[in-house]
Coordinates of C-alpha atoms in Angstrom, one line a residue:
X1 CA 121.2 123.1 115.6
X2 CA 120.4 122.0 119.2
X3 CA 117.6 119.3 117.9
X4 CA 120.3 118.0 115.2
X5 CA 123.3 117.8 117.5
X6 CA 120.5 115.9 120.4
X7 CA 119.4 113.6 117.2
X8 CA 122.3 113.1 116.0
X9 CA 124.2 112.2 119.2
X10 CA 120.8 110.1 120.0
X11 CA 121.5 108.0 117.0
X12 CA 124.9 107.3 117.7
X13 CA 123.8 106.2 121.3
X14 CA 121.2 103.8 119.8
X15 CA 124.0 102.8 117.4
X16 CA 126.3 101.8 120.2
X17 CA 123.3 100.1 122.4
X18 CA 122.2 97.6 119.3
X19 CA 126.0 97.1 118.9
X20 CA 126.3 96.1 122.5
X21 CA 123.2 94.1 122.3
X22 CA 124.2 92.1 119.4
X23 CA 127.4 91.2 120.6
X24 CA 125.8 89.9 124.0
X25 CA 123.1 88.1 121.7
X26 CA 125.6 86.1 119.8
X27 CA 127.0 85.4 123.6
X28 CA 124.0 84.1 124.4
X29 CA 123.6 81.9 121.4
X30 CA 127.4 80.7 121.6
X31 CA 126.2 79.7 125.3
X32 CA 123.1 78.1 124.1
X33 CA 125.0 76.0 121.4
X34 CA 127.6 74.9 124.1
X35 CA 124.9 73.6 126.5
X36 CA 123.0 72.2 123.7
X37 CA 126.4 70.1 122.8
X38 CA 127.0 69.2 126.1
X39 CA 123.5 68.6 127.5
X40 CA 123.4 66.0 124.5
X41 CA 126.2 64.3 125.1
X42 CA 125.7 63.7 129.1
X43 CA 122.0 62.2 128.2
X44 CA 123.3 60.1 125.9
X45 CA 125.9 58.9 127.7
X46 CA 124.0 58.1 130.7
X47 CA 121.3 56.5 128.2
X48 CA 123.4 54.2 126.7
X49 CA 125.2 53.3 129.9
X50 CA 121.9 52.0 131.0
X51 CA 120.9 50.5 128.0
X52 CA 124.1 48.4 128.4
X53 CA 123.2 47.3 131.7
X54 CA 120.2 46.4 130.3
X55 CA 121.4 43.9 127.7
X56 CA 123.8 42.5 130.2
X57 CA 120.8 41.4 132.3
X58 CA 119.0 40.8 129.8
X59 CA 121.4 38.2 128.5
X60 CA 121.4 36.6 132.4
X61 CA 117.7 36.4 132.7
X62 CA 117.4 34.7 129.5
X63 CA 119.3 31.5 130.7
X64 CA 116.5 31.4 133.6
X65 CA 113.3 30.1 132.3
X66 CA 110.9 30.8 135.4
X67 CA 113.5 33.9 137.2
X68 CA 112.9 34.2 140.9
X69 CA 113.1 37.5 142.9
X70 CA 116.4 36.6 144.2
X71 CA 117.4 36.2 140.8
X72 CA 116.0 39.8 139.3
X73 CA 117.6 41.5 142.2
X74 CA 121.1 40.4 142.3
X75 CA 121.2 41.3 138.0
X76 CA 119.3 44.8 139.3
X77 CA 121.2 45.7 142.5
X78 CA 124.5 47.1 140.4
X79 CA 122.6 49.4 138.8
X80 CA 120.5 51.2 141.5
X81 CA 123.4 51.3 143.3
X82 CA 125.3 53.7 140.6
X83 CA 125.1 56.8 141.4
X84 CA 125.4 58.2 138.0
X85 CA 121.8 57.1 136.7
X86 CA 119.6 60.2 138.3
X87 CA 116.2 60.4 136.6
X88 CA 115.7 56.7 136.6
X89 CA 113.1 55.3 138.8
X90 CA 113.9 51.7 139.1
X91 CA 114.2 48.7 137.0
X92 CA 111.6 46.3 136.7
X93 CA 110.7 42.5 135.2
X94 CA 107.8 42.1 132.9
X95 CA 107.2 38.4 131.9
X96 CA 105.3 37.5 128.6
X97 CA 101.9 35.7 129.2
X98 CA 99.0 34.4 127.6
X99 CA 95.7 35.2 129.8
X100 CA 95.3 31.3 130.1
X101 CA 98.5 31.1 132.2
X102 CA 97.4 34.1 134.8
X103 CA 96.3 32.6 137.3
X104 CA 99.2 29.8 138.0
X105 CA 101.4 33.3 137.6
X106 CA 99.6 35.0 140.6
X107 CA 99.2 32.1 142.8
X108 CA 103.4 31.5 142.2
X109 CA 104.0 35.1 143.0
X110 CA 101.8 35.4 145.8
X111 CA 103.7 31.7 147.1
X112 CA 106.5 33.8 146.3
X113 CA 106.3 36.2 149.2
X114 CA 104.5 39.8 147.1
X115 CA 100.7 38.7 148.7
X116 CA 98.1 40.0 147.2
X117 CA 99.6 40.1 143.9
X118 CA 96.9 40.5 141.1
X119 CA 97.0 40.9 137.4
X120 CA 95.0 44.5 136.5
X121 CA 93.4 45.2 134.4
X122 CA 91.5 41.3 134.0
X123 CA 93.0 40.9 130.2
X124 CA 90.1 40.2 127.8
X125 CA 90.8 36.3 127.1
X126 CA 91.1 36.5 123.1
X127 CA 94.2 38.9 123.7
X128 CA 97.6 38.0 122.1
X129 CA 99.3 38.1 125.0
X130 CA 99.7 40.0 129.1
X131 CA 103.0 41.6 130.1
X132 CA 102.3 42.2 133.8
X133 CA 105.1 44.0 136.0
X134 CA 106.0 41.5 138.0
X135 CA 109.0 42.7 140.2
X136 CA 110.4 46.0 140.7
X137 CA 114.3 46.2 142.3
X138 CA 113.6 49.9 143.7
X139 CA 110.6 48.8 145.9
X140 CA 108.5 51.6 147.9
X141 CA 105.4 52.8 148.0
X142 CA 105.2 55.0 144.8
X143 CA 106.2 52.2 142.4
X144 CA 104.0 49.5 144.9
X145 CA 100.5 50.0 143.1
X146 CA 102.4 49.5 139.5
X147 CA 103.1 45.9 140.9
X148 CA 100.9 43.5 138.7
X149 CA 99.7 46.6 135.8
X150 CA 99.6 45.1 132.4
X151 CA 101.6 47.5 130.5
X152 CA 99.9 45.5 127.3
X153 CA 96.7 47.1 128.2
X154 CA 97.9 50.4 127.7
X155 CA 98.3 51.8 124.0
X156 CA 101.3 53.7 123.9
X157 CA 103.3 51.0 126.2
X158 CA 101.8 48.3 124.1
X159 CA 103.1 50.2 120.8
X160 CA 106.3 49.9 122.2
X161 CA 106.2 46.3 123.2
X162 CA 104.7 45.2 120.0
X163 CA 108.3 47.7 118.6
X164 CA 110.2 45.8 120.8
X165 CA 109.8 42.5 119.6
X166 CA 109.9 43.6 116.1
X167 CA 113.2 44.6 116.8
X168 CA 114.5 42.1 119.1
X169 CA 116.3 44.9 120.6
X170 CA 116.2 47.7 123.5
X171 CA 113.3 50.3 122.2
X172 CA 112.2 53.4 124.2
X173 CA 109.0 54.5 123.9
X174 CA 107.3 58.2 123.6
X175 CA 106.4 60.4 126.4
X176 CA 104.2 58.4 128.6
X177 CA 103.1 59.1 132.3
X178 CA 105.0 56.7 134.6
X179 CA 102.0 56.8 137.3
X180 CA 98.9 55.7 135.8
X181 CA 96.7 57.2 139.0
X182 CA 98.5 60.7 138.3
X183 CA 97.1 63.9 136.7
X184 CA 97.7 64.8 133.1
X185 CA 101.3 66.3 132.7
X186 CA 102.9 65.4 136.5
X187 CA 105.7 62.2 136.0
X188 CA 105.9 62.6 132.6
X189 CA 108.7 61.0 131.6
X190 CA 109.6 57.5 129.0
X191 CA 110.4 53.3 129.3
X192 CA 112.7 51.5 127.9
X193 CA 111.9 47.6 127.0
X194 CA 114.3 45.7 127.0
X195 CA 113.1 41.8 125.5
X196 CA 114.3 38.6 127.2
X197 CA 114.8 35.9 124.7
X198 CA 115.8 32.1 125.8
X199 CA 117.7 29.9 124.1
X200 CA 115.6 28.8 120.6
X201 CA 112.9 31.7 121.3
X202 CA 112.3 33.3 117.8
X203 CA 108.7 34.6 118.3
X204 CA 107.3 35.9 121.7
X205 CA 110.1 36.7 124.1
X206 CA 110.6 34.9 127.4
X207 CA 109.6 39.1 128.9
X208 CA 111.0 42.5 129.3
X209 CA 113.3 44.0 131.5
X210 CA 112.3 47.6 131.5
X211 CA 113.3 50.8 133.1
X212 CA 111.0 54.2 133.8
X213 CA 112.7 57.7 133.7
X214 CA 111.7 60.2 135.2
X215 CA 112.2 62.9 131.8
X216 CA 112.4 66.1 134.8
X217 CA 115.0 65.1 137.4
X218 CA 116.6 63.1 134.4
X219 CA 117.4 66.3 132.3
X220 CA 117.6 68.2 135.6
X221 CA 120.2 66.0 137.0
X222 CA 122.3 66.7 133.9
X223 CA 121.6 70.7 133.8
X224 CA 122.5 70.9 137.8
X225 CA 126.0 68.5 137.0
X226 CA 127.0 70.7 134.0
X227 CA 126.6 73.8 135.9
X228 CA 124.5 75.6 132.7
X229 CA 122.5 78.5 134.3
X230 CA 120.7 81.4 132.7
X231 CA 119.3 78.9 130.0
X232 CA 116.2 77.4 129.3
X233 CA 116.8 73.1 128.1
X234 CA 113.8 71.0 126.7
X235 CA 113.7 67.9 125.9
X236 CA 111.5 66.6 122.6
X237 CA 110.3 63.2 122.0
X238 CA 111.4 63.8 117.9
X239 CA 110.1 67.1 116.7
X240 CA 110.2 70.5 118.4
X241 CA 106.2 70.5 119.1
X242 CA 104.3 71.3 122.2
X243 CA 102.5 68.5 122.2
X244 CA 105.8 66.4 122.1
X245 CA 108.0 68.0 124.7
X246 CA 108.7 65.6 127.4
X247 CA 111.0 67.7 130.3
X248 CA 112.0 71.2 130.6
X249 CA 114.0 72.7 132.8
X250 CA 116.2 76.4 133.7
X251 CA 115.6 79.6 133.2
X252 CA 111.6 79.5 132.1
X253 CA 109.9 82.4 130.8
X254 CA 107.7 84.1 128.1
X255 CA 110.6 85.6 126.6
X256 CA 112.4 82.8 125.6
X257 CA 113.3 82.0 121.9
X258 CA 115.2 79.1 120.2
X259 CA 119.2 79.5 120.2
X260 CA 120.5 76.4 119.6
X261 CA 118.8 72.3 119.2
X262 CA 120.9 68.8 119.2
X263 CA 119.5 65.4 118.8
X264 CA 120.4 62.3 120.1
X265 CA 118.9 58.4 119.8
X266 CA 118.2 56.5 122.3
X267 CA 116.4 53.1 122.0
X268 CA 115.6 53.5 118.5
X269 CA 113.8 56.6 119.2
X270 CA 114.9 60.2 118.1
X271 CA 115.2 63.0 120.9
X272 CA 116.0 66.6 120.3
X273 CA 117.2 68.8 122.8
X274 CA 116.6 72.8 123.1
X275 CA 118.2 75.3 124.5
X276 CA 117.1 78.7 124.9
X277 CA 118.2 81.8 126.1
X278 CA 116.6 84.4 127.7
X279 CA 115.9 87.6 126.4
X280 CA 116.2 89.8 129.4
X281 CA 115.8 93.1 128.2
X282 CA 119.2 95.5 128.2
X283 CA 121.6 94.1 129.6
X284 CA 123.7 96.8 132.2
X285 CA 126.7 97.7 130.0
X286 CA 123.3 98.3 127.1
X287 CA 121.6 100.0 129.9
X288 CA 125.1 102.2 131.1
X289 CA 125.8 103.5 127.4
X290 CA 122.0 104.2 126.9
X291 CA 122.3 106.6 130.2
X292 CA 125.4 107.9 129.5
X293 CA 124.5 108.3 126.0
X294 CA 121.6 110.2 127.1
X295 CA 123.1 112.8 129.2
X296 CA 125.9 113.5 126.7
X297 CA 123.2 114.4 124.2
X298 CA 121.4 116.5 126.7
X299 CA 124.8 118.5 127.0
X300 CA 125.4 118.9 123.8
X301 CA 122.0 120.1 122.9
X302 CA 122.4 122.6 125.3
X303 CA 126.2 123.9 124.8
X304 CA 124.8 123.9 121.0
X305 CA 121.6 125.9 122.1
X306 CA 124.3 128.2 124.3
X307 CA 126.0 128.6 120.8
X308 CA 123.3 129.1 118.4
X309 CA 121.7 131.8 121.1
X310 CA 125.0 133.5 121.4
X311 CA 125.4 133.1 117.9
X312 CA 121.8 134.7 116.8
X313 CA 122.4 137.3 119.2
X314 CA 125.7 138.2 117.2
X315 CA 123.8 139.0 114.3
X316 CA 121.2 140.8 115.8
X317 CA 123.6 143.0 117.5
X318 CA 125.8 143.1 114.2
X319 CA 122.8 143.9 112.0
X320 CA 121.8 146.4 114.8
X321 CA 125.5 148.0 114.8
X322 CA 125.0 147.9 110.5
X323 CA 121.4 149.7 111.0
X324 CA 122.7 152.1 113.4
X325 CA 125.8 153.2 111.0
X326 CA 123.5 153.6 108.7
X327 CA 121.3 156.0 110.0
X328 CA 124.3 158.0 111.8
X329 CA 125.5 158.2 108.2
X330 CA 122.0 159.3 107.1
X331 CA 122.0 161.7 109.8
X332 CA 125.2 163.0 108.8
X333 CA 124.1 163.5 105.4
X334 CA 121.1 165.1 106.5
X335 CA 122.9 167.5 108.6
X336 CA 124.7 168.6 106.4
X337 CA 122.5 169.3 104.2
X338 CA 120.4 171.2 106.9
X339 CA 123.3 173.2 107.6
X340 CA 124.3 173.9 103.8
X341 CA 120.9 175.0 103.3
X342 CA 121.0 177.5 106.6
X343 CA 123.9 178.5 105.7
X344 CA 122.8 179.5 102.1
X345 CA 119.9 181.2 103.8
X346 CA 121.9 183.2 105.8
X347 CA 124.4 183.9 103.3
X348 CA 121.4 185.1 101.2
X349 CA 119.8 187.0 104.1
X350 CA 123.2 188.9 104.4
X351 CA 123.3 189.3 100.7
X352 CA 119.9 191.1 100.2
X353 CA 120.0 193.0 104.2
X354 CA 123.3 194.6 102.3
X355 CA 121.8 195.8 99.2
X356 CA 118.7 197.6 100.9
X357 CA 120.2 199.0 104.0
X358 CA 120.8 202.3 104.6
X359 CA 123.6 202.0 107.0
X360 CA 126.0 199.8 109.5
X361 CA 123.3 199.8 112.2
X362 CA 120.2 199.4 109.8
X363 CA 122.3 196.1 108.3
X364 CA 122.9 194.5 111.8
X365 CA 119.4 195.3 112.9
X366 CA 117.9 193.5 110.2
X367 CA 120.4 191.1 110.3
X368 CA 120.0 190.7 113.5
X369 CA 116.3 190.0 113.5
X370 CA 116.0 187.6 110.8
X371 CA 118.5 185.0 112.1
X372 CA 116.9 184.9 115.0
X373 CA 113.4 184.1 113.4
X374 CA 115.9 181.4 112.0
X375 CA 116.7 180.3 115.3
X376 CA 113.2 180.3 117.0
X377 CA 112.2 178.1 113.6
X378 CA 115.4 175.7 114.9
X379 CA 114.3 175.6 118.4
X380 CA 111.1 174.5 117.4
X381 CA 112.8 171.9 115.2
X382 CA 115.1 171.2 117.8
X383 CA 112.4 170.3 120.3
X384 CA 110.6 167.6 117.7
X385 CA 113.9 166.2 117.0
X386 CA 113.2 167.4 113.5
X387 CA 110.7 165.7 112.9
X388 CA 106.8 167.0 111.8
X389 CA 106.5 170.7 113.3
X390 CA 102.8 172.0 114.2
X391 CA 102.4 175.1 112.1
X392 CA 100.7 177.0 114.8
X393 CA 103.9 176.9 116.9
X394 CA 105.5 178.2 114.0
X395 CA 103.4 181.1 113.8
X396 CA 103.1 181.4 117.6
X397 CA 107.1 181.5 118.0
X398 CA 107.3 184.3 114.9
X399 CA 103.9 187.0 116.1
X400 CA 104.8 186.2 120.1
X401 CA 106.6 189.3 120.8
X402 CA 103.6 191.0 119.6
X403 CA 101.3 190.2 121.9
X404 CA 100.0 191.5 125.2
X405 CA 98.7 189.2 127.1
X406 CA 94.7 189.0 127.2
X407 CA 94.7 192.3 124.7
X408 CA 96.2 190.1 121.8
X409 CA 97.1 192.2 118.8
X410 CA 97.3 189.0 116.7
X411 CA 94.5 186.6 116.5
X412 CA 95.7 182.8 115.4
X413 CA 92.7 180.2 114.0
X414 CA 92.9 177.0 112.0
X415 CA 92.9 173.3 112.5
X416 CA 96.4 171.0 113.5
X417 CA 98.4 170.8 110.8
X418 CA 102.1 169.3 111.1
X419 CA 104.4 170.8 108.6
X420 CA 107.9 169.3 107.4
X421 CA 111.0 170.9 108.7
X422 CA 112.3 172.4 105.8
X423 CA 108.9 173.7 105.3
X424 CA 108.3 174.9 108.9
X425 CA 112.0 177.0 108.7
X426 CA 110.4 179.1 105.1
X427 CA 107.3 179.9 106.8
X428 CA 108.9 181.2 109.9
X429 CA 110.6 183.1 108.0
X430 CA 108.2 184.4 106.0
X431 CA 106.0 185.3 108.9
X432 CA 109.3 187.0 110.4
X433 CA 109.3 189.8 107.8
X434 CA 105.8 189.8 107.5
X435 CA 105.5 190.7 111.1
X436 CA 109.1 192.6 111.4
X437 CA 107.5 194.9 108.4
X438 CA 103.7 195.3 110.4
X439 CA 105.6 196.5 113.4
X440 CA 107.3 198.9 111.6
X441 CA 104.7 199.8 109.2
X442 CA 101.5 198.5 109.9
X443 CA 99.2 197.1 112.4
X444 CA 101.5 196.1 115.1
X445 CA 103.4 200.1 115.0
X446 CA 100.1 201.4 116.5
X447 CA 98.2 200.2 120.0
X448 CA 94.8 200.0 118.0
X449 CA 96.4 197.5 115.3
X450 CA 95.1 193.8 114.6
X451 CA 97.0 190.8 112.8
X452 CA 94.5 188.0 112.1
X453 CA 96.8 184.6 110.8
X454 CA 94.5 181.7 109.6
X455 CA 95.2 178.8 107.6
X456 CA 92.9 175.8 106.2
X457 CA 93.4 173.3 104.2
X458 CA 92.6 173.2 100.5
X459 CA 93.9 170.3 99.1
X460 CA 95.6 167.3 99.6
X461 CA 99.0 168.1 100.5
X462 CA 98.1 171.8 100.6
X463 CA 97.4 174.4 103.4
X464 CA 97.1 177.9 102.7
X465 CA 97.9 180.4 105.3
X466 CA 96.6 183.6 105.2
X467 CA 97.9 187.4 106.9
X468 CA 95.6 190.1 107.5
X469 CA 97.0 193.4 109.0
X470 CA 94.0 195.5 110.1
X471 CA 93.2 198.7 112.0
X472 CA 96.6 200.1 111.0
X473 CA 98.7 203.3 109.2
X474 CA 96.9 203.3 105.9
X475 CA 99.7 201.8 103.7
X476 CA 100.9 204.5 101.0
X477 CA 100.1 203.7 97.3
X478 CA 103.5 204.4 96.1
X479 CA 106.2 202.9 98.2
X480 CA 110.1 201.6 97.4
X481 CA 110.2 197.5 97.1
X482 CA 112.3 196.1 100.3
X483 CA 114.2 193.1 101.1
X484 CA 110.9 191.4 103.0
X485 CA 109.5 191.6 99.9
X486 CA 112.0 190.0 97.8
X487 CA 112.6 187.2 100.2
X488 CA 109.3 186.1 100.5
X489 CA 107.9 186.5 96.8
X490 CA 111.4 184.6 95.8
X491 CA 113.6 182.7 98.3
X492 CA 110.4 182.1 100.2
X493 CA 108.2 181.1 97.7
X494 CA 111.2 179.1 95.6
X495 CA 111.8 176.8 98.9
X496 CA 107.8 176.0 99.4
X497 CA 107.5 175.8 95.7
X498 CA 104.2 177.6 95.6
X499 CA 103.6 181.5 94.4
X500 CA 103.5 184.0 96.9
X501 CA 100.3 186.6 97.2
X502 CA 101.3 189.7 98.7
X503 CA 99.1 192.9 98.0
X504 CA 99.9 196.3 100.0
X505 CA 96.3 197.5 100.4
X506 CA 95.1 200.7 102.1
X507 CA 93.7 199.4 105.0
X508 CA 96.3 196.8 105.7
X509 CA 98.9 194.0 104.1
X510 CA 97.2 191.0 103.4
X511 CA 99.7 187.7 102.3
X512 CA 99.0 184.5 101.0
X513 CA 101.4 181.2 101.6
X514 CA 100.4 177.7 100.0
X515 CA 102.7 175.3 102.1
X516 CA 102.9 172.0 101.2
X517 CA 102.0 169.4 104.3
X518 CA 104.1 165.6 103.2
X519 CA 103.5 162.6 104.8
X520 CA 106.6 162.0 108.0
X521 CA 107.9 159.5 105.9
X522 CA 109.0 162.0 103.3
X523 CA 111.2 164.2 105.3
X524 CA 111.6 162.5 109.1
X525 CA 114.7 161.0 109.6
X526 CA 114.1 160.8 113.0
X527 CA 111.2 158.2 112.4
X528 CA 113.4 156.1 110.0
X529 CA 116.2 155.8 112.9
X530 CA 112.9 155.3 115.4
X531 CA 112.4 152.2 113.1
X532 CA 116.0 151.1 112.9
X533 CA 116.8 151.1 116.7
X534 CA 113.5 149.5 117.5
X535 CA 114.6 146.6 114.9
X536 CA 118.3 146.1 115.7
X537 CA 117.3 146.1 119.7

């Protein structure tokens, strides 16, 4: 019961934990989906915000064939100054050339005030066309070496040139590193072109107003204004690929797992934003039930295991209380049937001392003497709780008031042998009349007289006890039967449930007993309650 009631209240602990858990996972995801919605929404609206800048100066540069610095930077300086546009790095103007015109190009900008102003990489002379950056309105010395870089010579900017004019309209290109000098991975962000046609153009465009963003502090910008903590937003060039994310931002960790994705277009080109939310572990109300949880299972398994003890001990002390009731009523049974039987022996002792004696005082004598040969028998029993009686105490406790001292007159030999005591009370008194009539009569009424008692066993179940009166009155030939006589060739004998042999020779009495010798089991009630107490304590 303990373990169940532990299990049990374990169960409903982890029940209540998962619950708990769940509910803060669809938190989390009805967090992510939020940012997702609203991240969206602010890139897109500073995107096309730009963009529209864009077109308007694209539409102003387009009435000026040959645009000066002056010109680039009073269409460029309303947009740096906005404050909204974090993440963008500048604006720039790219002009469309053949490699024949480059050198008139750099000598104009050079006369133009930006000395030193070269055309890189030299363009191979058979190529379509050069789009050099030619003026950047957010000057300084990170966007300096990009001054004169033909973004034609580079694939993925050329791919979204060549776009560009196939569109005749603002394209943004695919994750691209704004520094060309940088390492693998650092200012990752992507351009928008922007083409520049004049009046009448219809194939190559007059050049490209284009703009860099940085992809980080871009999405970062928006993250920081939108106050979205705890969550992990990435931005995608397209499809949700490693190889294709272009910023990330927030909560980073290993234990991050898609929630919630929005796309947006921007330039033609599909982005998809992430969010992600992090899988903490439990969270502290998880945690708080798990404990608690815990520690009410812990007291419950022990208040059960209180209650299953006190309860087991209940029925050991009730099947105790059963076991001792039952051998009190055994005992009761038993006693009264020891004290039937006594009492039919003395009843039957007081019948037969009647019949044969001579007088008042010859009755009480003999009376007399055999209920106390009773009595020694009980003492004995007495003193082994009735349980298995040695037979030489038996015999000890009947012949003892015949003896003297180192001068026995009765001699005792024969191996241990524990009799039953129902047994042990017939052959005391048996031996009781036996020796009551040698005192008398035989070997124990004269100072020269011998008793020699030995028994041996001669069977299984069977010892056979033997009295030999010796050295005594001759006994006469013809003689009147007594009481001793009947009682042990009939009450005696009936009770062991063997014959008696009992022969009145000359030179002494000799008597035979076959007593039967049962296993403790057979007549100890004593052993059976023994058994019973040790098993209900």
């Amino acid at each position: 019961m303990p373990i169940g009631t532990f299990a049990l209240a374990m169960v409903m602990t982890a029940l209540s934990v998962w619950a708990i858990e769940r509910v803060e996972d669809q938190r989390r995801e009805g967090q992510a989906r939020a940012a997702a919605s609203v991240v969206a929404t602010a890139l897109d609206r500073r995107a096309h915000s730009y963009v529209s800048y864009l077109r308007a100066g694209s539409l102003m540069l387009g009435t000026r064939k040959d645009p000066t610095r002056e010109d680039f930077e009073s269409i460029a300086g309303g947009l740096l100054d906005d404050a909204d546009y974090h993440g963008a790095l500048g604006i720039g103007w790219l002009p469309v050339l053949k490699p024949a015109q480059i050198p008139a190009f750099e000598k104009r900008m050079n006369t133009a005030g930006q000395e030193g102003y070269t055309v890189h990489p030299a363009p191979d002379p058979a190529s379509r066309m050069v789009v050099p950056v030619g003026f950047i309105a957010d000057m300084n010395e990170r966007n300096r070496p990009t001054l004169g870089f033909d973004t034609y010579s580079e694939p993925k900017r050329r791919a979204v040139i060549d776009q560009a004019i196939a569109r005749r309209q603002l394209t943004a290109s695919g994750p691209v590193s704004l520094i060309m000098q940088t390492r693998a991975g650092e200012w990752q962000g992507f351009l928008l072109f922007m083409p520049v046609y004049g009046p009448g153009q219809t194939d190559l465009p007059r050049g490209f107003i284009s703009a860099p963003f940085n992809a980080g502090a871009f999405l970062s910008s928006i993250v920081v204004l939108e106050k979205i903590e705890d969550l992990e937003v990435r931005l995608y060039d397209g499809a949700m690929e490693s190889s294709r994310l272009i910023a990330r931002t927030g909560a980073q960790g290993a234990s991050m797992h898609p929630v919630a994705t929005q796309a947006l277009t921007l330039g033609g080109r599909r982005l998809l934003v992430a969010v992600d939310a992090p899988e903490g572990g439990l969270t502290r109300t998880a945690w708080v039930a798990l404990m608690l949880g815990t520690t009410i299972a812990l007291l419950l398994a022990v208040v059960a295991r209180i209650v299953s003890r006190r309860a087991e001990q209940d029925r050991e002390a009730l099947l105790w209380l059963r076991e001792q009731a039952s051998i009190r009523a055994s005992l009761t049974r038993e006693l009264n049937h020891r004290v039937k039987n006594t009492l039919a022996n003395v009843l039957s002792l007081i019948a037969l001392t009647k019949r044969r004696a001579t007088g008042l005082d010859e009755f009480v004598e003999g009376l007399q003497g055999r209920i106390r040969a009773l009595s020694a028998t009980h003492d004995l029993l007495t003193n082994s709780e009735w349980g298995p009686t040695a037979l030489r105490d038996v015999v000890l406790a009947e012949v003892a008031p015949y003896t003297r001292g180192d001068d026995a007159a009765v001699a005792l030999s024969g191996p241990d042998v524990d009799l039953a005591p129902n047994d042990a009370l017939s052959l005391g008194l048996a031996l009781h009349e036996l020796a009551t009539n040698a005192s008398k009569y035989g070997s124990l009424s004269v100072a020269t007289g011998r008793v020699d008692v030995s028994w041996a066993m001669v069977g299984e179940g069977v010892v056979q006890v033997h009295w030999q009166e010796s050295d005594g009155p001759p006994v006469p030939a013809l003689r009147s039967r007594g009481f001793g006589t009947d009682l042990i060739e009939k009450i005696v004998a009936h009770e062991l449930g063997h014959g008696v042999q009992l022969d009145f020779a000359v030179t002494g009495v000799r008597c035979t007993l076959m007593v039967p010798v049962r296993a403790p089991v057979a007549f100890s009630i004593r052993a059976r309650q023994q058994n019973g107490q040790g098993k209900g304590k």
